[in-house]
Coordinates of C-alpha atoms in Angstrom, one line a residue:
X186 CA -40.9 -25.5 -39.6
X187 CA -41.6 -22.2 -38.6
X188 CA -44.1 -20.9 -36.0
X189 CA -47.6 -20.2 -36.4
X190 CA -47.0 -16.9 -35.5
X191 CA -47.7 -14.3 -38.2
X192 CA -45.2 -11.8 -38.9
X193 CA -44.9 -8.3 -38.0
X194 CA -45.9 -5.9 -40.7
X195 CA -44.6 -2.5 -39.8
X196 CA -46.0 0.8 -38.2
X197 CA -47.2 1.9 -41.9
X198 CA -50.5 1.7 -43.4
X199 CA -51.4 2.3 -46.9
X200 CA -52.6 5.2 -48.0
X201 CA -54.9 3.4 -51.3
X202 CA -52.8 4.4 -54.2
X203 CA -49.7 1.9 -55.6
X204 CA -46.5 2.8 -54.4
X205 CA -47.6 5.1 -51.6
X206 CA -47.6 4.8 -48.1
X207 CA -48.9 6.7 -44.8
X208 CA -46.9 6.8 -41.8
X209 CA -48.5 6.8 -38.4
X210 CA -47.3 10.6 -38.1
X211 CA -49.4 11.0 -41.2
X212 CA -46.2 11.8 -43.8
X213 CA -46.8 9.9 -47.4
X214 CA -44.1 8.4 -48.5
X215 CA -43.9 7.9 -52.8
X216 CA -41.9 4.5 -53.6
X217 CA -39.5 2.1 -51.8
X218 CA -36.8 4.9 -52.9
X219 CA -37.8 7.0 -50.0
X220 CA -37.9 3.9 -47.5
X221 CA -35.2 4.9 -45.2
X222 CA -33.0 3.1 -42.7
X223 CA -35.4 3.5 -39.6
X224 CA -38.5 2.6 -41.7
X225 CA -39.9 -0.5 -42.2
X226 CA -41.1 -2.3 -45.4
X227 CA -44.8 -3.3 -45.5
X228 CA -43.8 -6.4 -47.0
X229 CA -41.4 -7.1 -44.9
X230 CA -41.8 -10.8 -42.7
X231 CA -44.6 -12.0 -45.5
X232 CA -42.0 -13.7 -47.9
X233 CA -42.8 -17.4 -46.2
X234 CA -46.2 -17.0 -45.2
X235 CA -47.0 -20.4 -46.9
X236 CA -44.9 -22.0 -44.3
X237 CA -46.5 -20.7 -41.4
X238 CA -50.0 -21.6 -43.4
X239 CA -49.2 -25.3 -43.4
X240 CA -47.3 -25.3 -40.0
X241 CA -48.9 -28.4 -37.6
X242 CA -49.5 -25.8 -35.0
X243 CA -51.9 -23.6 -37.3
X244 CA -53.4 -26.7 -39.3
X245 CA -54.2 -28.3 -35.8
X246 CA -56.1 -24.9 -34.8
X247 CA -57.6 -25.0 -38.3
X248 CA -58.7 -28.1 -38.0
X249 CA -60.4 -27.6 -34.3
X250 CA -62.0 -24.1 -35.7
X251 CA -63.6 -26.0 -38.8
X252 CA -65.4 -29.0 -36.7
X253 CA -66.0 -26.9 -33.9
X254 CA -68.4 -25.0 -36.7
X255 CA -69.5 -28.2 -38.3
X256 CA -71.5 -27.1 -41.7
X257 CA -72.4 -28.8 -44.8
X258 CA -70.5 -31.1 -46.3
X259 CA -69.2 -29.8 -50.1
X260 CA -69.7 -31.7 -53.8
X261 CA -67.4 -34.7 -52.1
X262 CA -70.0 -35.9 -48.8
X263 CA -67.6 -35.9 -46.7
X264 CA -68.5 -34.4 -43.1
X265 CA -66.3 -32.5 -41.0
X266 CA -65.6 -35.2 -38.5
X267 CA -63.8 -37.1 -41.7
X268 CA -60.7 -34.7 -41.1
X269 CA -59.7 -36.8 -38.2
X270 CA -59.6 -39.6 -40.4
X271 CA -56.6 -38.3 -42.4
X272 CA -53.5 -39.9 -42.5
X273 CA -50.3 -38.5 -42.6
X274 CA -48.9 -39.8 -46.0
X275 CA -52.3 -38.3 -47.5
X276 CA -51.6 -34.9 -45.4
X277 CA -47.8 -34.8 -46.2
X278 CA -49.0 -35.3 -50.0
X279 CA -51.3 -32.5 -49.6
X280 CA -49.0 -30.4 -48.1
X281 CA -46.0 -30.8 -50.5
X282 CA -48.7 -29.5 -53.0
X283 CA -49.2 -26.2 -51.0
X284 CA -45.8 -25.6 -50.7
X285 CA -44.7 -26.2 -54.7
X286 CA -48.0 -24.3 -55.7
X287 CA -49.5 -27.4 -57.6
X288 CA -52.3 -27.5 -55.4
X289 CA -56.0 -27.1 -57.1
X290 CA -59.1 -26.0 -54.8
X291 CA -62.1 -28.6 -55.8
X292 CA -65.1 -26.7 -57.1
X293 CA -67.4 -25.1 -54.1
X294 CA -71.3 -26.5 -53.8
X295 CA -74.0 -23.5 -54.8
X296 CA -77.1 -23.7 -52.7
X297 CA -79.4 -21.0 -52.1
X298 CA -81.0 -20.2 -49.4
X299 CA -83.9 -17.8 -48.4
X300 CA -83.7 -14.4 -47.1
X301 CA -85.7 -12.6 -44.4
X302 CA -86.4 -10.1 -46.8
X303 CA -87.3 -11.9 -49.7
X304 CA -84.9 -13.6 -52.6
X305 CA -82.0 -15.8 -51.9
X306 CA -78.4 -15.8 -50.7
X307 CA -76.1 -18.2 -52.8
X308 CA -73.6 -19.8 -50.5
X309 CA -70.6 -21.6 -51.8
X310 CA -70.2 -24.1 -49.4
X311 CA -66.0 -25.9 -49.8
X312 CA -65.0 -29.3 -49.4
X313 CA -63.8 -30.0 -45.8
X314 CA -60.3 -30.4 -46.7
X315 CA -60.3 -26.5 -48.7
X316 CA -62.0 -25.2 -45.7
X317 CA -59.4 -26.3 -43.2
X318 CA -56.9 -25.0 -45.1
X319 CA -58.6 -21.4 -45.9
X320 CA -59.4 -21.6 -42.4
X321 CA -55.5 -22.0 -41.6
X322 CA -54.8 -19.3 -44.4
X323 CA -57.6 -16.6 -42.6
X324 CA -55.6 -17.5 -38.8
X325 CA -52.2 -16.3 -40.6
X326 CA -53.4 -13.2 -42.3
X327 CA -56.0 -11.6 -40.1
X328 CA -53.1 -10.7 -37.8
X329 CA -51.4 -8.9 -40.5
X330 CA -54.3 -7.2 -42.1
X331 CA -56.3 -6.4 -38.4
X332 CA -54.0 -3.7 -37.4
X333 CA -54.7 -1.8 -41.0
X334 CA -58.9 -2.3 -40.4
X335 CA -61.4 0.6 -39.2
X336 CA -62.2 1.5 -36.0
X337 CA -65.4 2.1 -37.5
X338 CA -65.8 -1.4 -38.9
X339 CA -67.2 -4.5 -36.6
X340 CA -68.2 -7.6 -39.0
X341 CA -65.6 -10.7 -38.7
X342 CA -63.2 -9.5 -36.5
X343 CA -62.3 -10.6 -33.0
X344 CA -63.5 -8.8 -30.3
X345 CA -66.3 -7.2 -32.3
X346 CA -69.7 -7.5 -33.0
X347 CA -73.3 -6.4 -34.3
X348 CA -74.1 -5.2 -30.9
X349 CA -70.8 -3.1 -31.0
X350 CA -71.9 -1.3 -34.4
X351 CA -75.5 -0.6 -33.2
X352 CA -73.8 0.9 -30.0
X353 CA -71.9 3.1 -32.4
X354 CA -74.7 4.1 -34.3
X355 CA -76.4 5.4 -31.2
X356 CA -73.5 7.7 -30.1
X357 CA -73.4 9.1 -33.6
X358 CA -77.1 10.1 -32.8
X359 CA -76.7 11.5 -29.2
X360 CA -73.8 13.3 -30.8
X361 CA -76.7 15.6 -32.9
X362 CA -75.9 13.3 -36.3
X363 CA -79.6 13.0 -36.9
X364 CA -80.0 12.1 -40.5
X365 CA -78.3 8.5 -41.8
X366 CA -76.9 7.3 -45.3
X367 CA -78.1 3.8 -45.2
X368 CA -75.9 2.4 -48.0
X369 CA -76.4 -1.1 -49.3
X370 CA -74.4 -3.1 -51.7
X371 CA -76.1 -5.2 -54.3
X372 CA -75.0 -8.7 -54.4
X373 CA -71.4 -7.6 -52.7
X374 CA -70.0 -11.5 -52.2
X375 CA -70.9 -11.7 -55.8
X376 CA -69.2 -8.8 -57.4
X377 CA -66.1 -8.5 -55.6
X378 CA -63.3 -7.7 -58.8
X379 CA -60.7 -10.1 -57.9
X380 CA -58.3 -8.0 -59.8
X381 CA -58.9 -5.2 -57.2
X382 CA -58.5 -7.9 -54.5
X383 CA -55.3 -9.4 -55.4
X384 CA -53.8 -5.8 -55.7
X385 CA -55.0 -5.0 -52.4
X386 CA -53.6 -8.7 -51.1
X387 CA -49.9 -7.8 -52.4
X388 CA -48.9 -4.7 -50.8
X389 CA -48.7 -6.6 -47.8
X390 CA -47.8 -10.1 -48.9
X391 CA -45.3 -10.7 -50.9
X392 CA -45.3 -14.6 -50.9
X393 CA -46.0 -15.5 -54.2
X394 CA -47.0 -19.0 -53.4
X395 CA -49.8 -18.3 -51.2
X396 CA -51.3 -15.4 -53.4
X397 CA -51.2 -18.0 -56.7
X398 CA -53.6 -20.0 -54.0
X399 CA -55.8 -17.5 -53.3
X400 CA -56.3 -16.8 -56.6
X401 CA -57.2 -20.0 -57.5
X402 CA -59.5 -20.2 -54.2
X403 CA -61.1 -17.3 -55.9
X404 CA -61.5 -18.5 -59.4
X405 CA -62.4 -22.6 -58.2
X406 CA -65.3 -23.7 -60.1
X407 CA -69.1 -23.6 -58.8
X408 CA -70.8 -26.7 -58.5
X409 CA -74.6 -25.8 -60.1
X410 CA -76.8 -28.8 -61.0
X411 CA -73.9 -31.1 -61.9
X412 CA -72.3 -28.8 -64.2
X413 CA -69.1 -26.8 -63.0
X414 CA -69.0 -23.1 -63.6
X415 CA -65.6 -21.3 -63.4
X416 CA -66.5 -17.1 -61.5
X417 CA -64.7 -14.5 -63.0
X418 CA -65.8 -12.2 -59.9
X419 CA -67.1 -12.6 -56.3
X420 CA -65.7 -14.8 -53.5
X421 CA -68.4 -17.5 -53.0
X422 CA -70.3 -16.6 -49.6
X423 CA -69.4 -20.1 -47.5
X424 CA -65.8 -20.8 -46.6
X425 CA -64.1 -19.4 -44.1
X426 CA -61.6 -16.8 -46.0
X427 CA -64.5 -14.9 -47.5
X428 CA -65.5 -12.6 -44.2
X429 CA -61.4 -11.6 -44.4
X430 CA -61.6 -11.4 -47.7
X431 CA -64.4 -8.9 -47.9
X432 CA -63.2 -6.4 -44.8
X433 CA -59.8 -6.0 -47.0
X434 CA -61.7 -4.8 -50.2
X435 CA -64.3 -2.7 -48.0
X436 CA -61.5 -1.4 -45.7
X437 CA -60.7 1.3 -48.7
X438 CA -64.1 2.1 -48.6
X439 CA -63.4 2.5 -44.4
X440 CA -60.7 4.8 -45.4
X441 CA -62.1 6.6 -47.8
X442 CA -65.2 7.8 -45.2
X443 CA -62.5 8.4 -42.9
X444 CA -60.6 10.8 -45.5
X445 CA -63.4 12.9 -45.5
X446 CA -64.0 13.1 -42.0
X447 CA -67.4 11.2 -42.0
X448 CA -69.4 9.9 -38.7
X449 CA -70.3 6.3 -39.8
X450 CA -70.5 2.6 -38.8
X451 CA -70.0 -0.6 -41.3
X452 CA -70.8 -4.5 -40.6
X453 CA -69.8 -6.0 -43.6
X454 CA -71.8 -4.4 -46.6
X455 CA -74.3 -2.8 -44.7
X456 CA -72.9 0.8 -44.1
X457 CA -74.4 3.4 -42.0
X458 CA -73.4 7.2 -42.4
X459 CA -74.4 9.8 -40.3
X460 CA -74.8 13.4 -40.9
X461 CA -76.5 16.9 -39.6
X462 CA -78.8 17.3 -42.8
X463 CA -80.8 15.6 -45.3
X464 CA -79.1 17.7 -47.9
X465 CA -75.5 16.8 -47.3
X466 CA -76.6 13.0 -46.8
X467 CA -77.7 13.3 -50.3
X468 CA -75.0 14.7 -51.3
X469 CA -72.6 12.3 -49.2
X470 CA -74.7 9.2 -51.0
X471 CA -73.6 10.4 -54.5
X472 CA -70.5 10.1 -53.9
X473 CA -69.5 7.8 -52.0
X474 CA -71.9 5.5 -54.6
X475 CA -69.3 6.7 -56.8
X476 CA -66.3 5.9 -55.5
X477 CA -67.7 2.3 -54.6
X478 CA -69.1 2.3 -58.3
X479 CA -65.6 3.8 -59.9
X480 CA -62.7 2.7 -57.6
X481 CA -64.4 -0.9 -56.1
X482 CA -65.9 -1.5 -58.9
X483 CA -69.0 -2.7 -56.6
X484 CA -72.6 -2.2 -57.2
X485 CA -75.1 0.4 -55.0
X486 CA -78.5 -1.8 -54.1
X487 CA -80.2 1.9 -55.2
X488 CA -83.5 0.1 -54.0
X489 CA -82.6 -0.8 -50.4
X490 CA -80.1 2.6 -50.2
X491 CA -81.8 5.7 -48.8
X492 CA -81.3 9.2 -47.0
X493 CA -83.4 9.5 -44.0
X494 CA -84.2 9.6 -40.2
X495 CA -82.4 7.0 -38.4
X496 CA -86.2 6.1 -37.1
X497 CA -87.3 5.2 -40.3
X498 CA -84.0 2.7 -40.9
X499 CA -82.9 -0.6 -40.0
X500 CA -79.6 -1.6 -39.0
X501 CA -79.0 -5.1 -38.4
X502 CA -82.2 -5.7 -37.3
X503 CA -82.4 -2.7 -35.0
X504 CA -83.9 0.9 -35.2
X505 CA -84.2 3.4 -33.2
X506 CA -86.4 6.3 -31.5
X507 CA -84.5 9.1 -32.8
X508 CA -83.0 12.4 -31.1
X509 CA -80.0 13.1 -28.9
X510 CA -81.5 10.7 -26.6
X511 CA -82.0 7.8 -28.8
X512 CA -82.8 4.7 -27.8
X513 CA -82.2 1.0 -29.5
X514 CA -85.5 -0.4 -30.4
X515 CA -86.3 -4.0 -32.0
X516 CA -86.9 -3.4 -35.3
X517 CA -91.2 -4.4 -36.4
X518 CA -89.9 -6.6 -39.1
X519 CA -87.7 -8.7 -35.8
X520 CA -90.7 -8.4 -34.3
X521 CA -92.7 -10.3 -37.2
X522 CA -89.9 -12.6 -37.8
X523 CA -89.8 -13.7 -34.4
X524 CA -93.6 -14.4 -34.2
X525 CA -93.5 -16.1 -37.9
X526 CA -91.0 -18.6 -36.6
X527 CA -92.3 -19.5 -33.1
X528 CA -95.2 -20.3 -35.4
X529 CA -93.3 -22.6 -37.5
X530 CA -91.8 -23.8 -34.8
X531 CA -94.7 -24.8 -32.9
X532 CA -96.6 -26.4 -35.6
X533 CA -93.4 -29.0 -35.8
X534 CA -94.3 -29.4 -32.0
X535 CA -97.9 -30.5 -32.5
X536 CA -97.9 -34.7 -31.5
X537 CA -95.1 -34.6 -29.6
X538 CA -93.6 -34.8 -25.8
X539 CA -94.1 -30.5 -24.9
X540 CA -91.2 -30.8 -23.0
X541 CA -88.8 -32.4 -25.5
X542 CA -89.9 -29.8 -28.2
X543 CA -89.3 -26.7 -25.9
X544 CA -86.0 -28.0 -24.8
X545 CA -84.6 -29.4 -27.9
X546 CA -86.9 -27.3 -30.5
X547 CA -88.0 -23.8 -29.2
X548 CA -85.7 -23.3 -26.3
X549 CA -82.5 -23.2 -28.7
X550 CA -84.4 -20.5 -31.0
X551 CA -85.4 -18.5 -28.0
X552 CA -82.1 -18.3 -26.4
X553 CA -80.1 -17.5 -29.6
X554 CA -83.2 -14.3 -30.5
X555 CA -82.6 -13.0 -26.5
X556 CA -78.5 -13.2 -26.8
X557 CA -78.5 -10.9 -29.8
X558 CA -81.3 -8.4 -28.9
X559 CA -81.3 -8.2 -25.3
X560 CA -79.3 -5.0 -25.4
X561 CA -82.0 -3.0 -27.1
X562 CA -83.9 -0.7 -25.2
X563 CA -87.5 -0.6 -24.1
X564 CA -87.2 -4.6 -23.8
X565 CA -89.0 -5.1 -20.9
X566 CA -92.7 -4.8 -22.4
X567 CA -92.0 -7.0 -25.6
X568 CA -90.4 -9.9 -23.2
X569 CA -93.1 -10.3 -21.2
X570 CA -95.7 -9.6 -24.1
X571 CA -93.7 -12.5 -26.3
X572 CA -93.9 -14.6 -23.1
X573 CA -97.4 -14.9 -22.9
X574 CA -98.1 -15.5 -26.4
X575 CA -95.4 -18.7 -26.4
X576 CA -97.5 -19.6 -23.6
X577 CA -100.5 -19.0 -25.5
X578 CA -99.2 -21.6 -28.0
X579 CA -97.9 -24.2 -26.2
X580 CA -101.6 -24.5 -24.3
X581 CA -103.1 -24.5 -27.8
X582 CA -100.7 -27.7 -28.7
X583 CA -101.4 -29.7 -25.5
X584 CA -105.3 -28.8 -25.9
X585 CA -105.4 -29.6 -29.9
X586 CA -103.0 -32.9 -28.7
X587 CA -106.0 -33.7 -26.3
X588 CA -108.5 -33.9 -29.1
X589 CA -111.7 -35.9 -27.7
X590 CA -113.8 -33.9 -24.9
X591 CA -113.7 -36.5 -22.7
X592 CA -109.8 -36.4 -22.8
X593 CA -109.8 -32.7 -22.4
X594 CA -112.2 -33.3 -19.4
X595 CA -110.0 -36.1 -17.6
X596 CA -106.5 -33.8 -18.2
X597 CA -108.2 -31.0 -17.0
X598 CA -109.3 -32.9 -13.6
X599 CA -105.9 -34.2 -13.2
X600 CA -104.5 -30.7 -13.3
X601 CA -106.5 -29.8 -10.9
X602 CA -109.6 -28.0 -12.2
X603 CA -113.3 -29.2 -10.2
X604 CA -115.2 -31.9 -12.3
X605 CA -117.4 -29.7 -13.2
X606 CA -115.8 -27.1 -14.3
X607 CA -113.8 -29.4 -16.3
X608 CA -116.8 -30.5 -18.1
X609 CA -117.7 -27.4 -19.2
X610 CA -114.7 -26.2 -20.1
X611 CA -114.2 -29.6 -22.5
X612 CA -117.8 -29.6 -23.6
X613 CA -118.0 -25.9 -24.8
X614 CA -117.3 -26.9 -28.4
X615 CA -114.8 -22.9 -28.9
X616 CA -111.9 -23.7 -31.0
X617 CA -108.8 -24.5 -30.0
X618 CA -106.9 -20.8 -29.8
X619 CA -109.8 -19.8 -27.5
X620 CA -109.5 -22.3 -25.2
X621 CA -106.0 -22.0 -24.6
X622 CA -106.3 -18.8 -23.5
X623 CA -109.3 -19.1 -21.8
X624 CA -109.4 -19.5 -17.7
X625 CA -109.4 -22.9 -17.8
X626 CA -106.6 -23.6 -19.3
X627 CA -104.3 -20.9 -17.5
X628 CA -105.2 -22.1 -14.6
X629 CA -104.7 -25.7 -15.5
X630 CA -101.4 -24.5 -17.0
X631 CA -99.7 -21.9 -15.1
X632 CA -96.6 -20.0 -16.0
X633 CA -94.8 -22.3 -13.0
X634 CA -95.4 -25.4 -15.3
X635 CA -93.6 -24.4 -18.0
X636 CA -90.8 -23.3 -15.9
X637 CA -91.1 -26.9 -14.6
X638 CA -90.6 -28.3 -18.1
X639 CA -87.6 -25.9 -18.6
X640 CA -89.3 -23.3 -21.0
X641 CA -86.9 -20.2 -21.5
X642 CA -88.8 -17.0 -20.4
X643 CA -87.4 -13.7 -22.3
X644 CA -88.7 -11.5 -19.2
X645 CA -86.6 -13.7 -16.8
X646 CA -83.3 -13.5 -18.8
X647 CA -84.0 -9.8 -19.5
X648 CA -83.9 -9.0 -15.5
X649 CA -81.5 -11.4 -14.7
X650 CA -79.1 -9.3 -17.6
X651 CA -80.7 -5.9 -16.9
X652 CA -80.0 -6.2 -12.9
X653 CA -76.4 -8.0 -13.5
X654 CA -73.1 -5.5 -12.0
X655 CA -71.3 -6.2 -15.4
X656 CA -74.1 -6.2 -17.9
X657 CA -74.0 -9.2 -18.8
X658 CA -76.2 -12.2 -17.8
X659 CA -74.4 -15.9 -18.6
X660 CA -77.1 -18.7 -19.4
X661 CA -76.4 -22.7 -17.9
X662 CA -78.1 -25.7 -18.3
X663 CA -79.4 -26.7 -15.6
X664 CA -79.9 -30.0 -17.2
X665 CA -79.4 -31.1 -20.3
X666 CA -82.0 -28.8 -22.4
X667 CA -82.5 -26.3 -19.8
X668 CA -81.8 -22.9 -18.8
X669 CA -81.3 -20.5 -16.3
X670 CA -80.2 -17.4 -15.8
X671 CA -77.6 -16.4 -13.6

């Protein structure tokens, strides 16, 4: 066996066209004839990969990666926790497959599901077995394919993330870029040419073996109402060697922008641009559309794509205020989103225990929306806003649980209000949404008894973050379905 350790690839990167490559002192090199003696091969070190792929090390990693994530089971039923369950004769079967090449993906399972925006995203989701083993695959080329990747790019890789990118985007901004090319690509899982992407894949792997299995990882039939359909583009949107997958095609589009000297930013296919004017953004659009149209043989979304003020953008669900002093700002659609699922939320919380539902139901939803935009600017209003309103919602479920008058009277008493205020308050015959954020009832229900029953507060969280040394505010459970921040 051989270690999981991937191979070193070399001090060159290529330069996009066959048989040419960059060195890091920027000379191109034309052909392996003008390789020379202190230069080292591309392809060098890739020969076994498939050896290092199946290695127990990496497939125990795998393994741990793939349950850690749980997911859907694929077109089999089988669940995650079934890979512990293998036995060795079935694994060493398996594995003498890989290694000969006879090995066949099963087909993926197509669901759809809905997007914020409107439409669907097809997902491809793989049997447990091929996702342990693209998962083992993605562990042994990221390595090699990580130190070729953009600065400029963020989605997928380690040590980088949406918050990064949005970061970025901002600097371009204080840096006097103050028009953006928002480029989108239509359907980009779905169109990927795997012609392109097997080119791509060999001038830096040269085990055969492991690029027959890609291929047929590309090309393995979609499960769509019971009959199988076999793509002759796209990587299904699902399994773990997709996110690689898609940062090795779009990292010649990373290169390209870089060519040219362009200011821009890219989380998977959403690119942003940035330039000094609207008319060179226009003119930037045009072509880059082409080359993606031409050279990636991708599609522009011309709908979604536009030239204008970073203001009037989004980028991963962030905008911002514009200028050299811009500032990150919560996009109005977030905004909406949030509200529109606290709301869906809450309505699954009507008849039952408050404090289960905001620990196991709403606290979860709250703490995950806080972790990814607690680093925009101008927080502090929205936070405390958003906190009364959940409030606001959670008296409206305990008053509507209530129902009869005389139950609203006798709750009301026991929380402390005077009899007869209590009866007045029951007896008024308003609607629910006004009592609940009436007098009565916030004085009934103060903000200390939700903290009592463990409700996450965004205002907290954002001062606890916004005063912490490092920047950065870690959440505990306090018990099981709690949270505080420290």
């Amino acid at each position: 066996m051989i270690s999981a350790t991937a191979a070193e690839a070399g001090v060159e990167t290529h330069s996009g066209h066959a048989g040419e490559y960059r060195t890091e002192s920027g000379r191109v090199l034309c052909g392996a004839a003008n390789w020379s003696s202190t230069q080292t091969n591309p392809l060098t070190g890739t020969e076994q990969l498939m050896e290092q792929v199946v290695d127990r090390e990496n497939m125990l990693r795998a393994r741990k990666r793939v349950c850690a994530n749980k997911g859907a089971p694929g077109i089999d039923g089988r669940k995650t926790d079934t890979l512990f369950e293998i036995s060795p004769e079935h694994w060493h079967l398996i594995r003498n497959k890989l290694l000969d090449g006879s090995y066949e993906p099963a087909p993926v399972k197509r669901i759809d599901i809905p997007k914020p925006q409107g439409g669907v995203r097809p997902l491809g989701i793989p049997v447990v077995m091929d996702r342990m083993i693209q998962q083992a695959i993605c562990q042994i080329l990221s390595p090699i394919f990580e130190k070729e990747f953009s600065e400029h790019s963020y989605a997928f890789r380690p040590g980088r993330s949406a918050k990064q990118a949005v970061e970025a985007a901002k600097c371009f901004q204080h840096q006097g870029f103050k028009t953006v090319v928002d480029m989108d690509l239509k359907s980009f899982f779905d169109e990927v040419n795997h012609d392109i992407l097997m080119g791509l894949l060999r001038r830096r792997i040269s085990d055969k073996s492991l690029l027959r299995l890609i291929r047929r990882y590309l090309t393995s039939g979609i499960m769509i109402g019971g009959l199988c359909c076999i793509p002759t583009k796209g990587t299904p949107q699902g399994g773990p060697l997709s996110p690689l997958l898609s940062n090795i095609i779009l990292n010649e589009l990373d290169k390209e922008l870089e060519r040219r000297g362009h200011s821009f930013c890219r989380y998977a296919d959403d690119c942003n641009i940035y330039v000094r004017t609207r008319r060179s953004g226009e003119r930037v659009l045009k072509s880059i559309a082409e080359f993606v149209e031409n050279r990636l043989k991708l599609k522009v979304n011309w709908e979604k794509s536009a030239v204008a003020s970073p203001t009037k953008r989004t980028f991963l669900g962030f905008t911002f205020s514009g200028g050299r002093n811009s500032k990150i700002r919560v996009s109005p659609k977030a905004k909406q989103r949030f509200r529109t699922r606290v709301k869906e939320l809450c309505r699954k919380g009507r008849g039952r225990n408050l404090e289960n539902f905001i620990r196991y139901d709403l606290n979860p939803y709250l703490r995950g929306w806080f972790n990814y935009y607690r680093t925009a600017d101008e927080m502090k209003s929205f936070c405390e806003e958003a906190d009364e309103w959940i409030r606001h919602r959670l008296r409206n479920i305990l008053w509507r649980q209530w129902k009869r008058p005389w139950t609203r009277r006798c709750n009301l008493i026991k929380l402390g209000l005077s009899e007869e205020r209590a009866v007045r308050s029951a007896f008024n015959q308003r609607g629910s949404w006004f009592n609940s954020g009436a007098s009565h009832m916030n004085e009934a229900l103060p903000i200390q008894y939700f903290k009592d029953r463990y409700l996450f507060s965004l205002l907290d969280h954002w001062k606890n973050w916004n005063e912490s040394t490092e920047g950065t505010a870690v959440v505990r459970n306090r018990m099981p379905g709690g949270v505080r921040g420290r």
